PDB file of C-alpha atoms and ligand atoms in Angstrom:
ATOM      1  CA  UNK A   1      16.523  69.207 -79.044  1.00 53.00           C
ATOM      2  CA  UNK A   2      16.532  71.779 -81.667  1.00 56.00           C
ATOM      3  CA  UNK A   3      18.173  70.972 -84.573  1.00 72.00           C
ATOM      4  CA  UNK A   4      19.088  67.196 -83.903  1.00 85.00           C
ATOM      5  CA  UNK A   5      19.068  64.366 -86.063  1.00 92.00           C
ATOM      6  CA  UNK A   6      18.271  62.461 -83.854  1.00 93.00           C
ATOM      7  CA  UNK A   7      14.554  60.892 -83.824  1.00 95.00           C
ATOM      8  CA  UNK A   8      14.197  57.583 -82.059  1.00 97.00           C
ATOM      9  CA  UNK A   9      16.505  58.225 -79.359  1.00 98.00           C
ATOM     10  CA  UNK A  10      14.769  61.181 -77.871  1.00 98.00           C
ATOM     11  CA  UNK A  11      12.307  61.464 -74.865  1.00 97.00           C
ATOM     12  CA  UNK A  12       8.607  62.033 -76.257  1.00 96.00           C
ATOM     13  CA  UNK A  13       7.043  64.101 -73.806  1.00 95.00           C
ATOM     14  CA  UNK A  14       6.275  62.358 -70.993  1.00 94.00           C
ATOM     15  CA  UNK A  15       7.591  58.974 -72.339  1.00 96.00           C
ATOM     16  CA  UNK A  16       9.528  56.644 -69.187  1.00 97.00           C
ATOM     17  CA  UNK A  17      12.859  55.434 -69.720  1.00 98.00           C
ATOM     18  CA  UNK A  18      13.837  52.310 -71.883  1.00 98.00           C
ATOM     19  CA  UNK A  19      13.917  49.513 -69.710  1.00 98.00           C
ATOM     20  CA  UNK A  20      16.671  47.417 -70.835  1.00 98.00           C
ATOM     21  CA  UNK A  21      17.170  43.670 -69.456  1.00 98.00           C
ATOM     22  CA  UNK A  22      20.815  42.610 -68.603  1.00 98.00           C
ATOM     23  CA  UNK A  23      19.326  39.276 -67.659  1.00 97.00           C
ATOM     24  CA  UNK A  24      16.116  37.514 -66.770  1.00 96.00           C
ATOM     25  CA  UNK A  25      15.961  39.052 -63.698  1.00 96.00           C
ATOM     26  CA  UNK A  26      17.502  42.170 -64.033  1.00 98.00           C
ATOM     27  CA  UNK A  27      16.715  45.201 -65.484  1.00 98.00           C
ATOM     28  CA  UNK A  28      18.062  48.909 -66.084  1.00 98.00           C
ATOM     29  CA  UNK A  29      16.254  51.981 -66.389  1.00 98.00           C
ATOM     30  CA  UNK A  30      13.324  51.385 -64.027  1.00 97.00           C
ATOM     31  CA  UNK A  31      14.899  54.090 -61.660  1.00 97.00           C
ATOM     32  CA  UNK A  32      17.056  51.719 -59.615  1.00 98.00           C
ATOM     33  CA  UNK A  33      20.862  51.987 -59.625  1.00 98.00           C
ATOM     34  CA  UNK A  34      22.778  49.248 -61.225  1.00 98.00           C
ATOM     35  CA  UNK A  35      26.526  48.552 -60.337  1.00 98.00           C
ATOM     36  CA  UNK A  36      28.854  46.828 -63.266  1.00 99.00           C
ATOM     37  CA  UNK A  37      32.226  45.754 -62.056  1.00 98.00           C
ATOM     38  CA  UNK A  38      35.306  44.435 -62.101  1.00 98.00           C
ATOM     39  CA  UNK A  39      38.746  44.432 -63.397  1.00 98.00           C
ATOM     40  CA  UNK A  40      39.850  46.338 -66.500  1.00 98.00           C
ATOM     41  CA  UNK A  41      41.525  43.121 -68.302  1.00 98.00           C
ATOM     42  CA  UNK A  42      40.709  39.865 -67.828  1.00 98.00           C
ATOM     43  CA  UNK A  43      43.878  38.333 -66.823  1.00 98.00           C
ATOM     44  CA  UNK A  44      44.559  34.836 -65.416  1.00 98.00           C
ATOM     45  CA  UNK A  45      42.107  32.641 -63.670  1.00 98.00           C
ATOM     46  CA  UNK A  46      43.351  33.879 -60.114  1.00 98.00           C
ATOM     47  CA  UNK A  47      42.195  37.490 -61.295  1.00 98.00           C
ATOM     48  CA  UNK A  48      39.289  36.539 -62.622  1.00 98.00           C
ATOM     49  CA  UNK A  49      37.758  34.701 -59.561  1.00 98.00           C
ATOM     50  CA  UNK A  50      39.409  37.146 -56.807  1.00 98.00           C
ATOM     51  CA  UNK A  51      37.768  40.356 -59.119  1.00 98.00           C
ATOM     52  CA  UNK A  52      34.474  38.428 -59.179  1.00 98.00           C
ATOM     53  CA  UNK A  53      33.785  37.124 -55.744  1.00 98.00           C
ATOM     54  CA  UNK A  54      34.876  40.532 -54.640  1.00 98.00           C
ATOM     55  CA  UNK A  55      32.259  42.454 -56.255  1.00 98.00           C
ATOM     56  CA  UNK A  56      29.280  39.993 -55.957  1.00 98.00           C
ATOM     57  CA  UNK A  57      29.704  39.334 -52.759  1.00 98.00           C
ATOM     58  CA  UNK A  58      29.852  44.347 -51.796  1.00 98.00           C
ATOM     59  CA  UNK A  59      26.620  43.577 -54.113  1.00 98.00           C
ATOM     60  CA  UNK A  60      27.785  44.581 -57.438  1.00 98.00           C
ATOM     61  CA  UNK A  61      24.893  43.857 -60.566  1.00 98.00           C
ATOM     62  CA  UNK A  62      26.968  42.472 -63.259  1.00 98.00           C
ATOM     63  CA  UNK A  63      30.430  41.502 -63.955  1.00 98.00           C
ATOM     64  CA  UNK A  64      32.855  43.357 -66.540  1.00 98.00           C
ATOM     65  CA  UNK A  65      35.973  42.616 -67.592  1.00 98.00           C
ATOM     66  CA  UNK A  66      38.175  43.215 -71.067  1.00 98.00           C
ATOM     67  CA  UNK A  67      39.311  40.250 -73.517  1.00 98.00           C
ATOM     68  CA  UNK A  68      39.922  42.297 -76.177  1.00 98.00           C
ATOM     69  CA  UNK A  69      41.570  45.014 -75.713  1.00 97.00           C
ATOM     70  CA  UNK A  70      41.876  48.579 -77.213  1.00 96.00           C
ATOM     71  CA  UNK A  71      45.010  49.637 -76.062  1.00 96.00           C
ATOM     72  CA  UNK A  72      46.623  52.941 -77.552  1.00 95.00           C
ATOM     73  CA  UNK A  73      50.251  51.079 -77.567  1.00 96.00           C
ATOM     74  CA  UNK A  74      50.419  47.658 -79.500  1.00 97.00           C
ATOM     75  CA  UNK A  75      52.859  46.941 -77.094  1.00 97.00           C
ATOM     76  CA  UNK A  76      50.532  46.874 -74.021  1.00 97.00           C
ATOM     77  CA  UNK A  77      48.690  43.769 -73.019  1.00 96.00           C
ATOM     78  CA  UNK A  78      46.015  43.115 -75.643  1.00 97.00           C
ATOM     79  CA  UNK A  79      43.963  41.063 -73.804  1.00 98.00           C
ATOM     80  CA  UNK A  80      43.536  37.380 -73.336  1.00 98.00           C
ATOM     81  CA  UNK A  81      40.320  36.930 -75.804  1.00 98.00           C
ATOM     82  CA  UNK A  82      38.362  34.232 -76.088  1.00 98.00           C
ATOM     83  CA  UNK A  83      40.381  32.386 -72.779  1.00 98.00           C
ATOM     84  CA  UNK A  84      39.424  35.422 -70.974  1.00 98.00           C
ATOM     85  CA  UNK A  85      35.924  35.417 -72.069  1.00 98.00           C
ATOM     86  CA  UNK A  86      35.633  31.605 -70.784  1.00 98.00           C
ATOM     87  CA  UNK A  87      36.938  33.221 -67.685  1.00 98.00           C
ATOM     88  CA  UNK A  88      34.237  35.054 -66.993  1.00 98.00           C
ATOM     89  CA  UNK A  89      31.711  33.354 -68.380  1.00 98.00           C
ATOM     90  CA  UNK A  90      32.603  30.628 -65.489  1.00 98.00           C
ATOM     91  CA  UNK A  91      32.352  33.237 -62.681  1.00 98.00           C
ATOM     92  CA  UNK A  92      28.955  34.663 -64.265  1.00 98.00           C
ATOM     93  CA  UNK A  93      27.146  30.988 -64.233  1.00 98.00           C
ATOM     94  CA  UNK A  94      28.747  30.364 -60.810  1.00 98.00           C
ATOM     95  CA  UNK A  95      28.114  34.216 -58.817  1.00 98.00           C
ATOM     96  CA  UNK A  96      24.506  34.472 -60.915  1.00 97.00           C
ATOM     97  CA  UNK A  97      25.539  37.435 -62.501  1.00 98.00           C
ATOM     98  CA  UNK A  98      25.234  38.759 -66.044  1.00 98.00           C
ATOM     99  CA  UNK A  99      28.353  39.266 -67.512  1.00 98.00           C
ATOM    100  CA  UNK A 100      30.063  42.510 -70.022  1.00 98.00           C
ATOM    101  CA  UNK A 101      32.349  42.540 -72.141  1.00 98.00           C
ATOM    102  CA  UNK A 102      33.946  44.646 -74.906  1.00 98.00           C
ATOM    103  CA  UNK A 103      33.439  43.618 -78.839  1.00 98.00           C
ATOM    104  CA  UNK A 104      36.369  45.421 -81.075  1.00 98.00           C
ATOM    105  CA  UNK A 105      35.221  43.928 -84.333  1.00 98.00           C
ATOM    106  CA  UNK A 106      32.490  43.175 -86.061  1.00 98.00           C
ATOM    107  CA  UNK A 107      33.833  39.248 -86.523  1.00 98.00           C
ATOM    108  CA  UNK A 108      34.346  38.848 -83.074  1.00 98.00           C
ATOM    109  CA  UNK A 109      30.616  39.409 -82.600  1.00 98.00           C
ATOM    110  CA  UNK A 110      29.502  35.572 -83.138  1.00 98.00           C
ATOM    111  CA  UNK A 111      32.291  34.449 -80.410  1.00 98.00           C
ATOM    112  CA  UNK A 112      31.179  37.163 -78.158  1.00 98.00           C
ATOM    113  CA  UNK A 113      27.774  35.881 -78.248  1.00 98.00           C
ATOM    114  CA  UNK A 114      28.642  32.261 -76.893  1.00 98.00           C
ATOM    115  CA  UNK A 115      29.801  34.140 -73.700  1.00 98.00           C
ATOM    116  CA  UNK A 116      28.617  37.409 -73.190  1.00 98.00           C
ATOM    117  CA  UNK A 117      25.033  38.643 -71.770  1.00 98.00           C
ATOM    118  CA  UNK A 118      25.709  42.714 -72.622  1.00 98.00           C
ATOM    119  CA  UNK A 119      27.844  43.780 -75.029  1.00 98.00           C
ATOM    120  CA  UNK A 120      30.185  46.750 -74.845  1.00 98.00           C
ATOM    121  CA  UNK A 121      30.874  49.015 -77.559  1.00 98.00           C
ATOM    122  CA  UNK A 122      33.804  51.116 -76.184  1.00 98.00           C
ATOM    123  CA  UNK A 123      34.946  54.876 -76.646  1.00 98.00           C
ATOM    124  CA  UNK A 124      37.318  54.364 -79.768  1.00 98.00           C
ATOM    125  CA  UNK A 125      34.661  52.676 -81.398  1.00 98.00           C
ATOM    126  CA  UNK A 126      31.391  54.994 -80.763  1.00 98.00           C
ATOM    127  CA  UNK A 127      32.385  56.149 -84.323  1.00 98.00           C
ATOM    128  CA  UNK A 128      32.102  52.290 -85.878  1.00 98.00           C
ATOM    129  CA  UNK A 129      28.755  52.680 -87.525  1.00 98.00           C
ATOM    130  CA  UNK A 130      29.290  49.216 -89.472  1.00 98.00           C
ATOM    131  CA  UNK A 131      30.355  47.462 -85.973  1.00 98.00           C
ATOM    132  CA  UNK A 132      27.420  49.197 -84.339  1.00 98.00           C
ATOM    133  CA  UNK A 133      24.867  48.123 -87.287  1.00 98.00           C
ATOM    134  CA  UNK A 134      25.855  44.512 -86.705  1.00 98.00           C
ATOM    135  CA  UNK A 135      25.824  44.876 -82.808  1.00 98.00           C
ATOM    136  CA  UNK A 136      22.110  46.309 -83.391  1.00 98.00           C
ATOM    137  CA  UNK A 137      21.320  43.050 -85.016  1.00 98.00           C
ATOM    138  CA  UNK A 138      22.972  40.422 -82.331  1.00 98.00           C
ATOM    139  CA  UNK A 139      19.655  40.661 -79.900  1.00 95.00           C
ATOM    140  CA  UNK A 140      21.339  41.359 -77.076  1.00 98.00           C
ATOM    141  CA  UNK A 141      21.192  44.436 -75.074  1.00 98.00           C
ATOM    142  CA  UNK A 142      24.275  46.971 -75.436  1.00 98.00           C
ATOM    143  CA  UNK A 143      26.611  49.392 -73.307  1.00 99.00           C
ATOM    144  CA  UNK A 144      27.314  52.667 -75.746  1.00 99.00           C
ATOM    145  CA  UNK A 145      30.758  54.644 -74.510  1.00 99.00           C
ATOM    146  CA  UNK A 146      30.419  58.340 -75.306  1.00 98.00           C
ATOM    147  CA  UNK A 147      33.819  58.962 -78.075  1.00 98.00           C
ATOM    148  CA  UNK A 148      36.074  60.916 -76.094  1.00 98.00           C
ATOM    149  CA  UNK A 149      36.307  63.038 -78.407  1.00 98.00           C
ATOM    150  CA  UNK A 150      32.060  63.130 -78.785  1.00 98.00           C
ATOM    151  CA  UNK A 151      29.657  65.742 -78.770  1.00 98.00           C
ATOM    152  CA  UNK A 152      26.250  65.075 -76.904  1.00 98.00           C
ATOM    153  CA  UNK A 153      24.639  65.296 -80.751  1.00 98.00           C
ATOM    154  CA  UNK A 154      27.030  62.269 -81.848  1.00 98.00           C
ATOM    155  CA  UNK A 155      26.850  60.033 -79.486  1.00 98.00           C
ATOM    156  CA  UNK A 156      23.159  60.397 -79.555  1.00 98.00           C
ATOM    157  CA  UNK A 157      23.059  59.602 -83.132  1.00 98.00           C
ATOM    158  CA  UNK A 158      25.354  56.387 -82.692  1.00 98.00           C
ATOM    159  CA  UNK A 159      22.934  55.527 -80.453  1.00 98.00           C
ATOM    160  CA  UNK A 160      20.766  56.298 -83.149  1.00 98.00           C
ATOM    161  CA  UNK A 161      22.807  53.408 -85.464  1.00 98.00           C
ATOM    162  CA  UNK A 162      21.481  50.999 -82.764  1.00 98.00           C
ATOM    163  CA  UNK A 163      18.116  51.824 -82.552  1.00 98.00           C
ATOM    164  CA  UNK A 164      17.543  52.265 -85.879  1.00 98.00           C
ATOM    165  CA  UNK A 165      19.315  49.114 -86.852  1.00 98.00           C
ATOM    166  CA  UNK A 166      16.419  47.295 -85.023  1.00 96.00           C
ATOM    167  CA  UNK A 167      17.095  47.689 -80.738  1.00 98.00           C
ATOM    168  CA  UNK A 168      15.710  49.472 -78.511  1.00 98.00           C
ATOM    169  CA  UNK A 169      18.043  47.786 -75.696  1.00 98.00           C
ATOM    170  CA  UNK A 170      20.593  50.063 -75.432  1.00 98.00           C
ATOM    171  CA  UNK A 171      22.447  52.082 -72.025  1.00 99.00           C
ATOM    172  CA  UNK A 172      24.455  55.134 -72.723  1.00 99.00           C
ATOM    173  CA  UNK A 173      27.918  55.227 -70.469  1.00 99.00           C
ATOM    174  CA  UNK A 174      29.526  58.432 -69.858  1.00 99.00           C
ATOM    175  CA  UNK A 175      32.803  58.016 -69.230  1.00 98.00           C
ATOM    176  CA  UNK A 176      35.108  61.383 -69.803  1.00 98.00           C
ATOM    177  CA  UNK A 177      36.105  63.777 -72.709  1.00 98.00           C
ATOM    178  CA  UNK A 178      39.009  65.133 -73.824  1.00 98.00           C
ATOM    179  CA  UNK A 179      39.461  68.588 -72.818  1.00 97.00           C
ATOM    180  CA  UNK A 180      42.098  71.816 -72.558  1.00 97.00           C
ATOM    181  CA  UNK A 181      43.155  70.154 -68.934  1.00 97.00           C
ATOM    182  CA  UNK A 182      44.795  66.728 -69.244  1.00 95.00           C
ATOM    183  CA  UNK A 183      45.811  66.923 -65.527  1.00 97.00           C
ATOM    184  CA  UNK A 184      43.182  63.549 -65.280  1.00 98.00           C
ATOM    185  CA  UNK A 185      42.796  61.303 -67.632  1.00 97.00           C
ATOM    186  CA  UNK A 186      39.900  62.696 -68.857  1.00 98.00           C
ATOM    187  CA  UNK A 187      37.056  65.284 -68.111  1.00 98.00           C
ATOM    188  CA  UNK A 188      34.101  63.711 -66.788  1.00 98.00           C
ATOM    189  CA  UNK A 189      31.407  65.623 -68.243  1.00 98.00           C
ATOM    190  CA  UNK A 190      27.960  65.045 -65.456  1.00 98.00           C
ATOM    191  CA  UNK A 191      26.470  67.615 -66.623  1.00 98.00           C
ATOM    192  CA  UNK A 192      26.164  66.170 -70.245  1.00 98.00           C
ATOM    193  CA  UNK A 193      25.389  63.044 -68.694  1.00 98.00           C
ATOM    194  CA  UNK A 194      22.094  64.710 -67.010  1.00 98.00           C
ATOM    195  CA  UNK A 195      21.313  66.931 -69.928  1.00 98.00           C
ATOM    196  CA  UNK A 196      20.899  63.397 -72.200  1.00 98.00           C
ATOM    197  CA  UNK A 197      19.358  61.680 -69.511  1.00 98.00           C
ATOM    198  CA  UNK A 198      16.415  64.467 -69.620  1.00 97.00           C
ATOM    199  CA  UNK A 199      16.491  64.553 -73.454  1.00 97.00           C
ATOM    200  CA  UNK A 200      17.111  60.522 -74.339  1.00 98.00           C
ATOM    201  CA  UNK A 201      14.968  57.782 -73.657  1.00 98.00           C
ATOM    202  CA  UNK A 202      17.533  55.926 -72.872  1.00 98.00           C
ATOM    203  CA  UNK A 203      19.031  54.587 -69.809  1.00 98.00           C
ATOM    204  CA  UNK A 204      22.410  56.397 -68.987  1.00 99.00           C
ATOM    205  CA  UNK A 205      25.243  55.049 -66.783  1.00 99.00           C
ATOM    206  CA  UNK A 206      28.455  56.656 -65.682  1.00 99.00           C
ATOM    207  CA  UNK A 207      32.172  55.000 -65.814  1.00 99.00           C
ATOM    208  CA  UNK A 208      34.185  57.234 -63.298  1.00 99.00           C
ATOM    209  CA  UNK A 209      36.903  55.209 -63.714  1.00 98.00           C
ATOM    210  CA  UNK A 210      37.863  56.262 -66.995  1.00 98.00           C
ATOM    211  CA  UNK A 211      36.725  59.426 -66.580  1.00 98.00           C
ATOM    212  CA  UNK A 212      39.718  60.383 -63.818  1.00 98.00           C
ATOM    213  CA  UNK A 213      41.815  57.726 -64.410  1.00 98.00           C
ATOM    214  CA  UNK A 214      43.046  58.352 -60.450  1.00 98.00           C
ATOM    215  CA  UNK A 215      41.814  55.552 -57.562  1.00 98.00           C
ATOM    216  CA  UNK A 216      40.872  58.180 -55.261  1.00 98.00           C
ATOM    217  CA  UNK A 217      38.526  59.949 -57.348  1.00 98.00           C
ATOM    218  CA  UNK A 218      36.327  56.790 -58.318  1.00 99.00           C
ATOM    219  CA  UNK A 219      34.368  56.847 -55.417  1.00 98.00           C
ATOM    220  CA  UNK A 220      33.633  60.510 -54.896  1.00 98.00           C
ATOM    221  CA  UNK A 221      32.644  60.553 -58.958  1.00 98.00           C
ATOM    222  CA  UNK A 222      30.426  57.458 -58.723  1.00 99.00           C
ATOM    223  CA  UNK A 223      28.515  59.010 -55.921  1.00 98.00           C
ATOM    224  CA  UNK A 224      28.060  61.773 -57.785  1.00 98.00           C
ATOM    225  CA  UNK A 225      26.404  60.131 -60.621  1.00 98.00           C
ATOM    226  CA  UNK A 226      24.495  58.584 -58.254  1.00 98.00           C
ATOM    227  CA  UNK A 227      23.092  61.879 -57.086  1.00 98.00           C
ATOM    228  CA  UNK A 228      23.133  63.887 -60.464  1.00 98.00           C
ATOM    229  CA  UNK A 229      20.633  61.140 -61.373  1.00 98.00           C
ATOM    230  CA  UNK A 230      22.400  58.381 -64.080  1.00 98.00           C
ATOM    231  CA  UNK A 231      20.938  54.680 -63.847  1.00 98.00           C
ATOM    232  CA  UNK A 232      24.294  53.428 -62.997  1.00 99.00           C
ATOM    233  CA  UNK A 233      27.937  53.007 -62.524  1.00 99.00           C
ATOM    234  CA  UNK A 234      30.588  50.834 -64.512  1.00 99.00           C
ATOM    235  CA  UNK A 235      33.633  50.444 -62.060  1.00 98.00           C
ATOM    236  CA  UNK A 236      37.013  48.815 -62.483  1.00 98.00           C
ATOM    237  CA  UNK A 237      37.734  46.720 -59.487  1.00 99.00           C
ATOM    238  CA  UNK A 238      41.202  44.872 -59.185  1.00 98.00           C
ATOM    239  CA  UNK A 239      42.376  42.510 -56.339  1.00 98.00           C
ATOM    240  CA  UNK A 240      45.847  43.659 -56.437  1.00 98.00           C
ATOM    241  CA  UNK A 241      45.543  47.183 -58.867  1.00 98.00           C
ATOM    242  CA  UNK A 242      49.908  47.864 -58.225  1.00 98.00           C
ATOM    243  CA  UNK A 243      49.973  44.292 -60.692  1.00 98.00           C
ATOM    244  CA  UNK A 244      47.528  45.090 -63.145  1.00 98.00           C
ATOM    245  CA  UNK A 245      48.348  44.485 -66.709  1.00 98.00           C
ATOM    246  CA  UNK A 246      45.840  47.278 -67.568  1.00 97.00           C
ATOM    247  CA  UNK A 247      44.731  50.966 -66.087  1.00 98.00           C
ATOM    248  CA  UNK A 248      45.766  49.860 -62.485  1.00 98.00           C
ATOM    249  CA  UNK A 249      46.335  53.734 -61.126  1.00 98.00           C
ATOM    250  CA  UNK A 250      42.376  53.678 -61.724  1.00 98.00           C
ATOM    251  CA  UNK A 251      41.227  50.275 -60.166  1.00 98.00           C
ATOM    252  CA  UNK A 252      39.454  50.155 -56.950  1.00 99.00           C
ATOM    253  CA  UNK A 253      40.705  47.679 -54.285  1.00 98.00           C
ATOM    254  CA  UNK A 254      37.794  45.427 -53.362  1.00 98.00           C
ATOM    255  CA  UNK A 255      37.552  46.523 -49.657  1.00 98.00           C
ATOM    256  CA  UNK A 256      37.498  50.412 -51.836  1.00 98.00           C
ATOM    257  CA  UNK A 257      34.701  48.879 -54.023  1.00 98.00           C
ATOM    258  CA  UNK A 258      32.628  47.680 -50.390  1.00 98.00           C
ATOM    259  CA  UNK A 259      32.811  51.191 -49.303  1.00 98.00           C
ATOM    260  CA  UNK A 260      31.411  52.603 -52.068  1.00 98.00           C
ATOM    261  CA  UNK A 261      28.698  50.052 -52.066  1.00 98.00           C
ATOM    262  CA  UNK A 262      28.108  50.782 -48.253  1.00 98.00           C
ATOM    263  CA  UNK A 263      28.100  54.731 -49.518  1.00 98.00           C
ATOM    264  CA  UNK A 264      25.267  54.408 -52.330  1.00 98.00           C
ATOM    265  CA  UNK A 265      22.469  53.346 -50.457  1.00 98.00           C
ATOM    266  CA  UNK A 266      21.824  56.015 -48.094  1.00 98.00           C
ATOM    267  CA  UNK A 267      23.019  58.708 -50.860  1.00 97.00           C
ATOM    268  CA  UNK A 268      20.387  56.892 -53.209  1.00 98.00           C
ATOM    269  CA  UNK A 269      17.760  57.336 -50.783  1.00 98.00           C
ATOM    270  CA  UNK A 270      17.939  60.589 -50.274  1.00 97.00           C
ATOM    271  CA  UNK A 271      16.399  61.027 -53.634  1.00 95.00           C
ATOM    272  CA  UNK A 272      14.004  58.468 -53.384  1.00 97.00           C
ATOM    273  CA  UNK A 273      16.233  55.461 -55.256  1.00 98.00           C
ATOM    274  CA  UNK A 274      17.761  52.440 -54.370  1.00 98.00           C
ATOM    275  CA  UNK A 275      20.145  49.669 -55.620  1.00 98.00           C
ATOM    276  CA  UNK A 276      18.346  47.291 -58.325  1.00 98.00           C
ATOM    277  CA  UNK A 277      18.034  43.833 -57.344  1.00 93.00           C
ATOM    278  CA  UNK A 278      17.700  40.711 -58.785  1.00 88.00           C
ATOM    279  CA  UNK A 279      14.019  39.761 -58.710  1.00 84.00           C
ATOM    280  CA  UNK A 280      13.821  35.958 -57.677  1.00 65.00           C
ATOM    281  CA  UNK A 281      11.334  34.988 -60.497  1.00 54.00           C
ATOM    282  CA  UNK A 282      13.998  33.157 -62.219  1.00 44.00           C
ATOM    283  CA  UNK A 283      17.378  31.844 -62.335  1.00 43.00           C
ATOM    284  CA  UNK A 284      19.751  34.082 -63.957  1.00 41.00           C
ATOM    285  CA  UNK A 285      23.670  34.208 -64.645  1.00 43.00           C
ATOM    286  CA  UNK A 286      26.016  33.391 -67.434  1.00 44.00           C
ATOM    287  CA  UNK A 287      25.568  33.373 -71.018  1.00 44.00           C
ATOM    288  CA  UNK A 288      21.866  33.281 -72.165  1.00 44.00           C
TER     289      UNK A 288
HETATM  290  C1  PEP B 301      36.883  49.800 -70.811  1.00 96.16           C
HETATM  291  O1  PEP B 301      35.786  49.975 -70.278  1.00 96.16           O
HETATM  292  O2  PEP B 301      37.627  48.860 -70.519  1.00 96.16           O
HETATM  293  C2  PEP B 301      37.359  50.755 -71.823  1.00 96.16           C
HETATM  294  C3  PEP B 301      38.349  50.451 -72.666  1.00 96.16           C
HETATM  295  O3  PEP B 301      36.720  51.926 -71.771  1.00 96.16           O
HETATM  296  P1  PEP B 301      36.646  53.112 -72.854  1.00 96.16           P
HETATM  297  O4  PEP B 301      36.166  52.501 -74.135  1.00 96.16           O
HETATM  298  O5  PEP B 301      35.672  54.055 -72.232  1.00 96.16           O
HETATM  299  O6  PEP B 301      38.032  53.686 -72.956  1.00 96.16           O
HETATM  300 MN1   MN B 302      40.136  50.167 -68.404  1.00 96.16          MN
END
């Protein structure tokens, strides 16, 4: 990349891809497709376990879900934060699946850490260098949002904050830019996403729920991340999305979320890659 600032981030020529370890027994960035899902905002216990059983059970990877927050009005739902994190904590130890979840702050970090396996640092805070210095430092491995507002060159060099800060264990997410046309919620940008998978090292995963903000364009998107070559998807998945205290319009139902699981496998195939799976050398799930 001509120009960049960017140094340990970059692809050395013929260098593989990071693998990075969202639990004991799974890993991202060894070609396979990894699915993260689940709802948008952790919101009662009834959401919690309906969102989770739903997606393990279509085969998604590891389980998201928001407990803080970062809503543009301070008069939305902020999230139910540390409750919600025990929330899915429980349904990670009980489905055997990692868990993700976003940190806001740098001193919510250490109460993150008693619950989370992957930590998310989200669009608004891409720019955070101080919360991403401290996230580089909290061993565990880390979901970058591209800044909606982002270049390629930036987010590349936040991701740069993390690996220079000391880890290597780090999965870019593209998940839409701002741009001219704000008939979607945002422009999802695929063709950045390939053009830093080629030039980064790093794993890179696709959110095309954000990205259109519109149910019906979530599958379509995620398949085509699928084909355009990203390591993953990061779906929101909600058992009733018309009651959803957060980005419903966006939220797959979970008999939408089976179809798109049905979908990836033969689309994955045709370019000679399959859904990851959790190897059976040892027993993985909740909080490490
Ligand atoms: C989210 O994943 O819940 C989220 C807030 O996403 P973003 O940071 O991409 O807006
Ligand atoms: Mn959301």
């Amino acid at each position: 990349m001509a120009g960049s600032e960017a140094k340990k981030v970059l692809r050395k020529d013929g260098e593989h891809t990071v693998k990075v370890a969202l639990s004991p027994t799974l890993t991202i960035g060894d070609g396979s497709f990894v699915v993260i899902a689940g709802p948008c905002a952790l919101e009662n216990t009834d959401q919690v376990e309906k969102a989770s059983s739903a997606v393990k059970n279509a085969g998604a990877h590891v389980l998201r879900g928001g407990a803080f927050k970062p809503r543009t009005s301070p008069y939305s739902f902020q999230g139910l934060g540390e409750v919600g994190l025990k929330l899915l904590a429980e349904q990670g130890k009980k489905l055997r699946v990692p868990v993700i979840s976003e940190v806001m702050e740098v001193n919510q970090l250490a109460l993150m850490l008693d619950y989370v396996d992957v930590l998310q640092v989200g669009a608004r805070n891409m720019h955070n260098f101080s919360l991403l210095r401290e996230v580089a430092k909290a061993g565990r491995p880390v979901v970058l949002k591209r800044g909606f507002g982002a270049t390629l060159e930036e987010w590349l060099l936040a991701a740069e904050y993390l690996l220079d800060g000391g880890t290597d264990q780090v999965i870019l997410c593209e998940r839409g830019i701002r741009s001219f046309d704000n008939t979607l919620r945002n422009t999802l940008d695929l063709a950045g996403m390939a053009w830093v998978k080629e030039r980064s090292k790093l794993p890179v995963i696709v959110d095309p729920s954000h990205s259109t903000g519109v149910r019906s364009l979530v599958i379509p998107m995620a398949l085509a991340a699928a084909a355009a070559g990203a390591d993953g998807i990061m779906v929101e998945v909600h058992p009733t999305p018309d009651q959803a205290l957060c980005d419903g319009p966006q939220a797959l139902t979970p008999a939408m979320f089976e179809q798109l699981m049905q979908a990836l496998p033969p689309l994955l195939s045709a370019t000679g890659r399959s859904l990851a799976h959790h190897t059976l050398s040892a027993v993985s799930g909740g909080a490490r």
